[in-house]
JSON list of C-alpha atoms in Angstrom, two decimals:
[
{"chain": "A", "resi": 434, "resn": "MET", "atom": "CA", "xyz": [-3.82, -40.54, -71.46]},
{"chain": "A", "resi": 435, "resn": "SER", "atom": "CA", "xyz": [-2.35, -43.10, -69.28]},
{"chain": "A", "resi": 436, "resn": "GLN", "atom": "CA", "xyz": [1.69, -43.63, -69.39]},
{"chain": "A", "resi": 437, "resn": "SER", "atom": "CA", "xyz": [1.80, -40.52, -71.83]},
{"chain": "A", "resi": 438, "resn": "THR", "atom": "CA", "xyz": [4.82, -38.41, -72.18]},
{"chain": "A", "resi": 439, "resn": "SER", "atom": "CA", "xyz": [4.29, -34.31, -72.01]},
{"chain": "A", "resi": 440, "resn": "SER", "atom": "CA", "xyz": [6.52, -31.28, -72.50]},
{"chain": "A", "resi": 441, "resn": "SER", "atom": "CA", "xyz": [5.78, -27.42, -72.25]},
{"chain": "A", "resi": 442, "resn": "MET", "atom": "CA", "xyz": [7.11, -24.54, -74.22]},
{"chain": "A", "resi": 443, "resn": "THR", "atom": "CA", "xyz": [6.72, -20.89, -74.57]},
{"chain": "A", "resi": 444, "resn": "ILE", "atom": "CA", "xyz": [5.71, -19.16, -77.78]},
{"chain": "A", "resi": 445, "resn": "THR", "atom": "CA", "xyz": [5.85, -15.63, -78.31]},
{"chain": "A", "resi": 446, "resn": "ALA", "atom": "CA", "xyz": [2.37, -15.26, -79.99]},
{"chain": "A", "resi": 447, "resn": "ASP", "atom": "CA", "xyz": [-1.31, -14.91, -78.59]},
{"chain": "A", "resi": 448, "resn": "PRO", "atom": "CA", "xyz": [-3.07, -18.08, -78.30]},
{"chain": "A", "resi": 449, "resn": "ALA", "atom": "CA", "xyz": [-5.37, -17.47, -81.05]},
{"chain": "A", "resi": 450, "resn": "VAL", "atom": "CA", "xyz": [-2.79, -17.40, -83.22]},
{"chain": "A", "resi": 451, "resn": "VAL", "atom": "CA", "xyz": [-1.23, -20.62, -82.09]},
{"chain": "A", "resi": 452, "resn": "LEU", "atom": "CA", "xyz": [-4.65, -22.25, -82.28]},
{"chain": "A", "resi": 453, "resn": "ASP", "atom": "CA", "xyz": [-4.87, -21.09, -85.72]},
{"chain": "A", "resi": 454, "resn": "VAL", "atom": "CA", "xyz": [-1.51, -22.85, -86.69]},
{"chain": "A", "resi": 455, "resn": "ILE", "atom": "CA", "xyz": [-3.06, -25.92, -84.95]},
{"chain": "A", "resi": 456, "resn": "ALA", "atom": "CA", "xyz": [-6.20, -26.06, -86.57]},
{"chain": "A", "resi": 457, "resn": "ASP", "atom": "CA", "xyz": [-4.68, -25.17, -90.15]},
{"chain": "A", "resi": 458, "resn": "PHE", "atom": "CA", "xyz": [-3.77, -28.85, -91.07]},
{"chain": "A", "resi": 459, "resn": "ASP", "atom": "CA", "xyz": [-3.50, -27.94, -94.73]},
{"chain": "A", "resi": 460, "resn": "ASP", "atom": "CA", "xyz": [0.17, -26.46, -93.91]},
{"chain": "A", "resi": 461, "resn": "TYR", "atom": "CA", "xyz": [1.01, -29.06, -91.17]},
{"chain": "A", "resi": 462, "resn": "HIS", "atom": "CA", "xyz": [3.45, -30.25, -94.10]},
{"chain": "A", "resi": 463, "resn": "GLN", "atom": "CA", "xyz": [5.26, -27.19, -93.96]},
{"chain": "A", "resi": 464, "resn": "TRP", "atom": "CA", "xyz": [5.99, -27.61, -90.14]},
{"chain": "A", "resi": 465, "resn": "ALA", "atom": "CA", "xyz": [5.26, -30.68, -88.53]},
{"chain": "A", "resi": 466, "resn": "GLU", "atom": "CA", "xyz": [8.41, -33.04, -89.14]},
{"chain": "A", "resi": 467, "resn": "ASN", "atom": "CA", "xyz": [7.83, -36.49, -91.07]},
{"chain": "A", "resi": 468, "resn": "VAL", "atom": "CA", "xyz": [3.98, -35.15, -92.02]},
{"chain": "A", "resi": 469, "resn": "THR", "atom": "CA", "xyz": [4.04, -35.32, -95.95]},
{"chain": "A", "resi": 470, "resn": "ARG", "atom": "CA", "xyz": [0.27, -34.41, -95.96]},
{"chain": "A", "resi": 471, "resn": "ALA", "atom": "CA", "xyz": [-2.67, -33.78, -93.50]},
{"chain": "A", "resi": 472, "resn": "GLN", "atom": "CA", "xyz": [-6.24, -34.22, -94.89]},
{"chain": "A", "resi": 473, "resn": "VAL", "atom": "CA", "xyz": [-9.38, -32.95, -93.41]},
{"chain": "A", "resi": 474, "resn": "LEU", "atom": "CA", "xyz": [-12.19, -35.76, -93.57]},
{"chain": "A", "resi": 475, "resn": "THR", "atom": "CA", "xyz": [-15.34, -34.09, -91.53]},
{"chain": "A", "resi": 476, "resn": "GLN", "atom": "CA", "xyz": [-15.76, -30.95, -89.65]},
{"chain": "A", "resi": 477, "resn": "ASP", "atom": "CA", "xyz": [-18.27, -29.99, -86.90]},
{"chain": "A", "resi": 478, "resn": "SER", "atom": "CA", "xyz": [-20.99, -27.62, -87.44]},
{"chain": "A", "resi": 479, "resn": "ASP", "atom": "CA", "xyz": [-18.46, -24.78, -86.25]},
{"chain": "A", "resi": 480, "resn": "GLY", "atom": "CA", "xyz": [-15.84, -25.68, -88.86]},
{"chain": "A", "resi": 481, "resn": "TRP", "atom": "CA", "xyz": [-13.53, -27.35, -86.47]},
{"chain": "A", "resi": 482, "resn": "ALA", "atom": "CA", "xyz": [-11.44, -30.55, -87.91]},
{"chain": "A", "resi": 483, "resn": "ARG", "atom": "CA", "xyz": [-13.53, -33.72, -86.34]},
{"chain": "A", "resi": 484, "resn": "THR", "atom": "CA", "xyz": [-11.18, -36.31, -88.17]},
{"chain": "A", "resi": 485, "resn": "VAL", "atom": "CA", "xyz": [-8.21, -35.81, -90.15]},
{"chain": "A", "resi": 486, "resn": "ARG", "atom": "CA", "xyz": [-6.15, -38.32, -92.02]},
{"chain": "A", "resi": 487, "resn": "PHE", "atom": "CA", "xyz": [-2.47, -37.85, -91.72]},
{"chain": "A", "resi": 488, "resn": "GLU", "atom": "CA", "xyz": [0.45, -39.28, -94.28]},
{"chain": "A", "resi": 489, "resn": "LEU", "atom": "CA", "xyz": [3.48, -40.00, -92.17]},
{"chain": "A", "resi": 490, "resn": "ASP", "atom": "CA", "xyz": [7.12, -40.78, -93.74]},
{"chain": "A", "resi": 491, "resn": "ALA", "atom": "CA", "xyz": [9.60, -41.08, -90.95]},
{"chain": "A", "resi": 492, "resn": "GLY", "atom": "CA", "xyz": [12.08, -43.33, -92.65]},
{"chain": "A", "resi": 493, "resn": "VAL", "atom": "CA", "xyz": [11.49, -46.53, -91.56]},
{"chain": "A", "resi": 494, "resn": "LEU", "atom": "CA", "xyz": [8.24, -45.87, -90.24]},
{"chain": "A", "resi": 495, "resn": "ARG", "atom": "CA", "xyz": [5.48, -44.74, -93.01]},
{"chain": "A", "resi": 496, "resn": "ASP", "atom": "CA", "xyz": [1.75, -44.88, -92.56]},
{"chain": "A", "resi": 497, "resn": "THR", "atom": "CA", "xyz": [-1.51, -43.13, -92.96]},
{"chain": "A", "resi": 498, "resn": "TYR", "atom": "CA", "xyz": [-3.75, -42.68, -90.39]},
{"chain": "A", "resi": 499, "resn": "VAL", "atom": "CA", "xyz": [-6.88, -40.95, -88.89]},
{"chain": "A", "resi": 500, "resn": "LEU", "atom": "CA", "xyz": [-7.38, -39.05, -86.00]},
{"chain": "A", "resi": 501, "resn": "ALA", "atom": "CA", "xyz": [-10.46, -37.95, -84.13]},
{"chain": "A", "resi": 502, "resn": "TYR", "atom": "CA", "xyz": [-10.35, -34.28, -82.67]},
{"chain": "A", "resi": 503, "resn": "ASP", "atom": "CA", "xyz": [-12.24, -32.34, -79.64]},
{"chain": "A", "resi": 504, "resn": "TRP", "atom": "CA", "xyz": [-11.82, -28.82, -79.25]},
{"chain": "A", "resi": 505, "resn": "ASP", "atom": "CA", "xyz": [-12.25, -27.86, -75.74]},
{"chain": "A", "resi": 506, "resn": "ILE", "atom": "CA", "xyz": [-11.60, -24.04, -76.60]},
{"chain": "A", "resi": 507, "resn": "LEU", "atom": "CA", "xyz": [-12.54, -20.59, -75.59]},
{"chain": "A", "resi": 508, "resn": "GLU", "atom": "CA", "xyz": [-12.97, -17.40, -77.68]},
{"chain": "A", "resi": 509, "resn": "ASP", "atom": "CA", "xyz": [-9.41, -16.66, -76.55]},
{"chain": "A", "resi": 510, "resn": "GLY", "atom": "CA", "xyz": [-8.23, -19.29, -77.89]},
{"chain": "A", "resi": 511, "resn": "THR", "atom": "CA", "xyz": [-6.85, -20.97, -74.58]},
{"chain": "A", "resi": 512, "resn": "GLY", "atom": "CA", "xyz": [-7.77, -24.58, -73.34]},
{"chain": "A", "resi": 513, "resn": "THR", "atom": "CA", "xyz": [-7.57, -28.04, -74.89]},
{"chain": "A", "resi": 514, "resn": "VAL", "atom": "CA", "xyz": [-6.87, -29.13, -78.48]},
{"chain": "A", "resi": 515, "resn": "SER", "atom": "CA", "xyz": [-7.13, -33.45, -78.21]},
{"chain": "A", "resi": 516, "resn": "TRP", "atom": "CA", "xyz": [-6.97, -36.19, -79.94]},
{"chain": "A", "resi": 517, "resn": "GLU", "atom": "CA", "xyz": [-6.93, -39.92, -80.65]},
{"chain": "A", "resi": 518, "resn": "LEU", "atom": "CA", "xyz": [-6.34, -42.84, -82.86]},
{"chain": "A", "resi": 519, "resn": "VAL", "atom": "CA", "xyz": [-9.25, -43.79, -85.42]},
{"chain": "A", "resi": 520, "resn": "GLU", "atom": "CA", "xyz": [-7.42, -45.78, -88.14]},
{"chain": "A", "resi": 521, "resn": "SER", "atom": "CA", "xyz": [-3.96, -47.26, -88.83]},
{"chain": "A", "resi": 522, "resn": "THR", "atom": "CA", "xyz": [-2.40, -49.88, -89.94]},
{"chain": "A", "resi": 523, "resn": "VAL", "atom": "CA", "xyz": [1.39, -49.45, -88.17]},
{"chain": "A", "resi": 524, "resn": "ILE", "atom": "CA", "xyz": [0.45, -47.63, -85.10]},
{"chain": "A", "resi": 525, "resn": "ARG", "atom": "CA", "xyz": [-1.75, -48.92, -82.20]},
{"chain": "A", "resi": 526, "resn": "ALA", "atom": "CA", "xyz": [-2.46, -45.66, -80.52]},
{"chain": "A", "resi": 527, "resn": "LEU", "atom": "CA", "xyz": [-1.89, -42.27, -80.93]},
{"chain": "A", "resi": 528, "resn": "ASP", "atom": "CA", "xyz": [-3.62, -40.03, -78.33]},
{"chain": "A", "resi": 529, "resn": "GLY", "atom": "CA", "xyz": [-2.84, -36.48, -77.30]},
{"chain": "A", "resi": 530, "resn": "SER", "atom": "CA", "xyz": [-3.30, -32.98, -76.61]},
{"chain": "A", "resi": 531, "resn": "TYR", "atom": "CA", "xyz": [-2.03, -29.39, -76.65]},
{"chain": "A", "resi": 532, "resn": "GLN", "atom": "CA", "xyz": [-3.12, -27.45, -73.76]},
{"chain": "A", "resi": 533, "resn": "LEU", "atom": "CA", "xyz": [-2.55, -23.80, -74.54]},
{"chain": "A", "resi": 534, "resn": "GLU", "atom": "CA", "xyz": [-2.59, -21.34, -71.75]},
{"chain": "A", "resi": 535, "resn": "PRO", "atom": "CA", "xyz": [-1.92, -17.70, -71.32]},
{"chain": "A", "resi": 536, "resn": "ALA", "atom": "CA", "xyz": [1.68, -16.57, -70.27]},
{"chain": "A", "resi": 537, "resn": "GLY", "atom": "CA", "xyz": [1.25, -12.49, -70.21]},
{"chain": "A", "resi": 538, "resn": "ASP", "atom": "CA", "xyz": [1.56, -11.81, -74.09]},
{"chain": "A", "resi": 539, "resn": "ARG", "atom": "CA", "xyz": [2.84, -15.39, -74.92]},
{"chain": "A", "resi": 540, "resn": "THR", "atom": "CA", "xyz": [1.24, -18.81, -74.77]},
{"chain": "A", "resi": 541, "resn": "GLN", "atom": "CA", "xyz": [2.64, -21.21, -72.83]},
{"chain": "A", "resi": 542, "resn": "VAL", "atom": "CA", "xyz": [1.86, -24.59, -74.76]},
{"chain": "A", "resi": 543, "resn": "THR", "atom": "CA", "xyz": [1.79, -28.16, -73.37]},
{"chain": "A", "resi": 544, "resn": "TYR", "atom": "CA", "xyz": [1.95, -31.09, -75.51]},
{"chain": "A", "resi": 545, "resn": "GLN", "atom": "CA", "xyz": [0.79, -34.68, -74.16]},
{"chain": "A", "resi": 546, "resn": "LEU", "atom": "CA", "xyz": [1.21, -38.02, -76.26]},
{"chain": "A", "resi": 547, "resn": "CYS", "atom": "CA", "xyz": [1.06, -41.61, -75.84]},
{"chain": "A", "resi": 548, "resn": "VAL", "atom": "CA", "xyz": [2.19, -43.72, -78.57]},
{"chain": "A", "resi": 549, "resn": "ASP", "atom": "CA", "xyz": [2.12, -47.37, -79.12]},
{"chain": "A", "resi": 550, "resn": "VAL", "atom": "CA", "xyz": [3.22, -49.38, -82.31]},
{"chain": "A", "resi": 551, "resn": "ASN", "atom": "CA", "xyz": [1.84, -52.64, -83.68]},
{"chain": "A", "resi": 552, "resn": "ILE", "atom": "CA", "xyz": [5.65, -54.19, -83.11]},
{"chain": "A", "resi": 553, "resn": "PRO", "atom": "CA", "xyz": [7.24, -55.09, -80.07]},
{"chain": "A", "resi": 554, "resn": "VAL", "atom": "CA", "xyz": [9.14, -51.89, -78.46]},
{"chain": "A", "resi": 555, "resn": "VAL", "atom": "CA", "xyz": [10.54, -52.03, -75.18]},
{"chain": "A", "resi": 556, "resn": "ALA", "atom": "CA", "xyz": [9.14, -49.10, -72.76]},
{"chain": "A", "resi": 557, "resn": "VAL", "atom": "CA", "xyz": [11.93, -46.93, -72.47]},
{"chain": "A", "resi": 558, "resn": "LEU", "atom": "CA", "xyz": [12.32, -46.84, -76.17]},
{"chain": "A", "resi": 559, "resn": "ARG", "atom": "CA", "xyz": [8.78, -46.03, -76.54]},
{"chain": "A", "resi": 560, "resn": "ARG", "atom": "CA", "xyz": [8.77, -42.97, -74.05]},
{"chain": "A", "resi": 561, "resn": "LYS", "atom": "CA", "xyz": [12.02, -41.74, -76.07]},
{"chain": "A", "resi": 562, "resn": "ALA", "atom": "CA", "xyz": [10.21, -41.70, -79.14]},
{"chain": "A", "resi": 563, "resn": "GLU", "atom": "CA", "xyz": [7.40, -39.82, -77.55]},
{"chain": "A", "resi": 564, "resn": "LYS", "atom": "CA", "xyz": [9.82, -37.40, -76.09]},
{"chain": "A", "resi": 565, "resn": "SER", "atom": "CA", "xyz": [11.07, -36.76, -79.93]},
{"chain": "A", "resi": 566, "resn": "ILE", "atom": "CA", "xyz": [7.97, -36.37, -81.53]},
{"chain": "A", "resi": 567, "resn": "ILE", "atom": "CA", "xyz": [6.76, -33.81, -78.86]},
{"chain": "A", "resi": 568, "resn": "ASP", "atom": "CA", "xyz": [10.01, -31.69, -78.97]},
{"chain": "A", "resi": 569, "resn": "GLN", "atom": "CA", "xyz": [10.17, -31.66, -82.79]},
{"chain": "A", "resi": 570, "resn": "ALA", "atom": "CA", "xyz": [6.49, -30.87, -82.69]},
{"chain": "A", "resi": 571, "resn": "LEU", "atom": "CA", "xyz": [6.90, -27.90, -80.04]},
{"chain": "A", "resi": 572, "resn": "ARG", "atom": "CA", "xyz": [9.78, -26.72, -82.38]},
{"chain": "A", "resi": 573, "resn": "GLY", "atom": "CA", "xyz": [8.01, -26.66, -85.44]},
{"chain": "A", "resi": 574, "resn": "LEU", "atom": "CA", "xyz": [5.13, -25.05, -83.88]},
{"chain": "A", "resi": 575, "resn": "LYS", "atom": "CA", "xyz": [6.97, -22.31, -82.40]},
{"chain": "A", "resi": 576, "resn": "GLN", "atom": "CA", "xyz": [8.96, -21.52, -85.51]},
{"chain": "A", "resi": 577, "resn": "ARG", "atom": "CA", "xyz": [5.72, -21.35, -87.61]},
{"chain": "A", "resi": 578, "resn": "CYS", "atom": "CA", "xyz": [3.69, -19.04, -84.73]},
{"chain": "A", "resi": 579, "resn": "GLU", "atom": "CA", "xyz": [6.72, -16.97, -84.58]},
{"chain": "A", "resi": 580, "resn": "SER", "atom": "CA", "xyz": [7.75, -16.43, -88.03]}
]
């Protein structure tokens, strides 16, 4: 991912627990701000989501988009969950990843994201939006995993 934004957070949960929350798309609307619905469209032979349709309502930005996922995960839940945009009318790029690493009895989660929309946006504002999306997602993920 070129010109992406990233941030990290430590979550008081095992990597497998964090991974379970990330993989549970049916419940994204409960912790991922502005996601009103997520629907798994296709899965691989192991049951991991391959393509997922999301409905986004972020006030002025509303969209339905599809992401393709890659699960490079070990048995203990560590590794990388990455995605790339497949389909959207408003968003031109939405490529990212969660990197899960053990940190004692906790998990270090690094979220990396690159967003581009079909309207002109100054680079500094795009980075600010990416940072806001990342921070909101990490806070929501942490709260969901630790509750």
